[in-house]
GROMACS .gro file of C-alpha atoms in nm:
model
  120
    1MET     CA    1 -11.589   7.230   5.115
    2SER     CA    2 -11.286   7.063   4.958
    3LYS     CA    3 -11.266   6.880   4.626
    4ALA     CA    4 -10.981   6.652   4.516
    5ILE     CA    5 -10.882   6.682   4.150
    6GLU     CA    6 -10.817   6.361   3.957
    7PRO     CA    7 -10.453   6.339   3.836
    8LYS     CA    8 -10.562   6.302   3.472
    9ASN     CA    9 -10.737   6.643   3.504
   10TRP     CA   10 -10.456   6.835   3.679
   11ALA     CA   11 -10.315   7.019   3.377
   12GLU     CA   12 -10.653   7.142   3.249
   13PHE     CA   13 -10.778   7.226   3.599
   14LEU     CA   14 -10.469   7.435   3.680
   15LYS     CA   15 -10.495   7.618   3.347
   16GLU     CA   16 -10.860   7.709   3.412
   17PHE     CA   17 -10.789   7.782   3.780
   18SER     CA   18 -10.519   8.031   3.676
   19LEU     CA   19 -10.757   8.214   3.443
   20ARG     CA   20 -11.030   8.237   3.709
   21ASN     CA   21 -10.796   8.356   3.983
   22LYS     CA   22 -10.542   8.572   3.797
   23ASP     CA   23 -10.436   8.881   3.995
   24ARG     CA   24 -10.589   8.760   4.323
   25ARG     CA   25 -10.362   8.806   4.626
   26ALA     CA   26 -10.234   8.478   4.768
   27ARG     CA   27  -9.982   8.341   5.017
   28PHE     CA   28  -9.855   7.993   5.103
   29ASN     CA   29  -9.907   7.805   5.427
   30VAL     CA   30  -9.695   7.490   5.453
   31PHE     CA   31  -9.801   7.201   5.676
   32TYR     CA   32  -9.524   6.947   5.737
   33ARG     CA   33  -9.580   6.586   5.838
   34SER     CA   34  -9.398   6.660   6.165
   35GLY     CA   35  -9.679   6.897   6.262
   36GLU     CA   36  -9.476   7.213   6.196
   37THR     CA   37  -9.660   7.490   6.012
   38VAL     CA   38  -9.504   7.783   5.827
   39GLU     CA   39  -9.698   8.082   5.694
   40GLU     CA   40  -9.544   8.290   5.418
   41ALA     CA   41  -9.488   8.651   5.523
   42GLU     CA   42  -9.544   8.807   5.180
   43GLU     CA   43  -9.839   8.792   4.948
   44GLY     CA   44  -9.821   8.793   4.573
   45HIS     CA   45 -10.076   8.839   4.297
   46LEU     CA   46 -10.135   8.516   4.108
   47GLU     CA   47 -10.003   8.509   3.753
   48ASP     CA   48 -10.011   8.140   3.666
   49VAL     CA   49 -10.025   7.786   3.803
   50SER     CA   50  -9.910   7.512   3.569
   51LEU     CA   51  -9.818   7.145   3.560
   52ASN     CA   52  -9.478   7.025   3.440
   53LYS     CA   53  -9.346   6.674   3.385
   54ASN     CA   54  -8.975   6.638   3.459
   55GLY     CA   55  -8.894   6.275   3.381
   56ASN     CA   56  -9.104   6.069   3.621
   57GLU     CA   57  -9.162   6.367   3.851
   58THR     CA   58  -9.472   6.583   3.836
   59GLN     CA   59  -9.419   6.947   3.930
   60VAL     CA   60  -9.658   7.233   3.996
   61ILE     CA   61  -9.517   7.576   3.914
   62VAL     CA   62  -9.679   7.877   4.082
   63LYS     CA   63  -9.596   8.228   3.959
   64ARG     CA   64  -9.700   8.535   4.157
   65VAL     CA   65  -9.610   8.901   4.128
   66ASP     CA   66  -9.511   9.119   4.424
   67ARG     CA   67  -9.698   9.443   4.366
   68SER     CA   68  -9.591   9.609   4.692
   69ASP     CA   69  -9.357   9.838   4.494
   70GLU     CA   70  -9.306   9.953   4.136
   71ASN     CA   71  -9.058   9.674   4.053
   72GLY     CA   72  -9.325   9.403   4.033
   73GLU     CA   73  -9.086   9.116   4.103
   74THR     CA   74  -9.208   8.772   3.993
   75MET     CA   75  -9.196   8.499   4.257
   76THR     CA   76  -9.178   8.147   4.114
   77ASP     CA   77  -9.230   7.843   4.335
   78THR     CA   78  -9.176   7.492   4.200
   79ILE     CA   79  -9.333   7.210   4.399
   80GLY     CA   80  -9.180   6.877   4.309
   81ASN     CA   81  -9.299   6.520   4.333
   82VAL     CA   82  -9.667   6.623   4.346
   83ARG     CA   83  -9.902   6.350   4.469
   84GLY     CA   84 -10.229   6.539   4.513
   85ILE     CA   85 -10.416   6.855   4.416
   86ALA     CA   86 -10.737   6.977   4.577
   87VAL     CA   87 -10.934   7.299   4.595
   88GLN     CA   88 -11.133   7.445   4.884
   89TYR     CA   89 -11.433   7.668   4.825
   90GLU     CA   90 -11.559   7.975   5.010
   91THR     CA   91 -11.923   7.988   5.122
   92ASP     CA   92 -12.006   8.189   4.808
   93GLY     CA   93 -11.863   7.910   4.587
   94SER     CA   94 -11.543   8.096   4.493
   95GLU     CA   95 -11.210   7.913   4.512
   96ASN     CA   96 -11.038   8.000   4.838
   97ILE     CA   97 -10.744   7.758   4.873
   98LEU     CA   98 -10.539   7.549   4.632
   99GLU     CA   99 -10.391   7.248   4.813
  100ILE     CA  100 -10.087   7.067   4.675
  101THR     CA  101  -9.944   6.758   4.845
  102ASP     CA  102  -9.592   6.640   4.765
  103GLY     CA  103  -9.422   6.301   4.794
  104LYS     CA  104  -9.312   6.373   5.154
  105ASN     CA  105  -9.678   6.427   5.245
  106THR     CA  106  -9.617   6.800   5.294
  107LEU     CA  107  -9.930   7.005   5.228
  108LEU     CA  108  -9.870   7.337   5.054
  109SER     CA  109 -10.178   7.550   5.083
  110LEU     CA  110 -10.206   7.856   4.857
  111ARG     CA  111 -10.466   8.074   5.032
  112PHE     CA  112 -10.636   8.346   4.828
  113GLU     CA  113 -10.787   8.673   4.935
  114SER     CA  114 -11.152   8.620   5.014
  115LYS     CA  115 -11.401   8.751   4.762
  116LEU     CA  116 -11.635   8.796   5.059
  117ASP     CA  117 -11.424   9.003   5.299
  118GLY     CA  118 -11.088   9.061   5.126
  119ALA     CA  119 -10.884   8.871   5.388
  120SER     CA  120 -10.621   8.616   5.287
   0.00000   0.00000   0.00000
């Protein structure tokens, strides 16, 4: 099941979403309007998802930590010109995917490890 988030609620939703999903493994899948799909090779553990206004542009900033070694490098992705935010739920009701659509109609899907089977 997918639920679109109203733009007026984006900032508060992302703040609460970050708290609920902190430290969960996640990776991006990108779906371009052309039909091309790209899956991110590396996972990161979610640190924070936030909303930023840069002039007339709305940005979503996603911070994840690579815990595959002792360095714990932070990966920061900034998605510009955001036009839509939605969340998909797992069968147990947990949040499974955060969907962000930009002004080019590109869908960036942040897929989380499943709380049911551990897959992401």
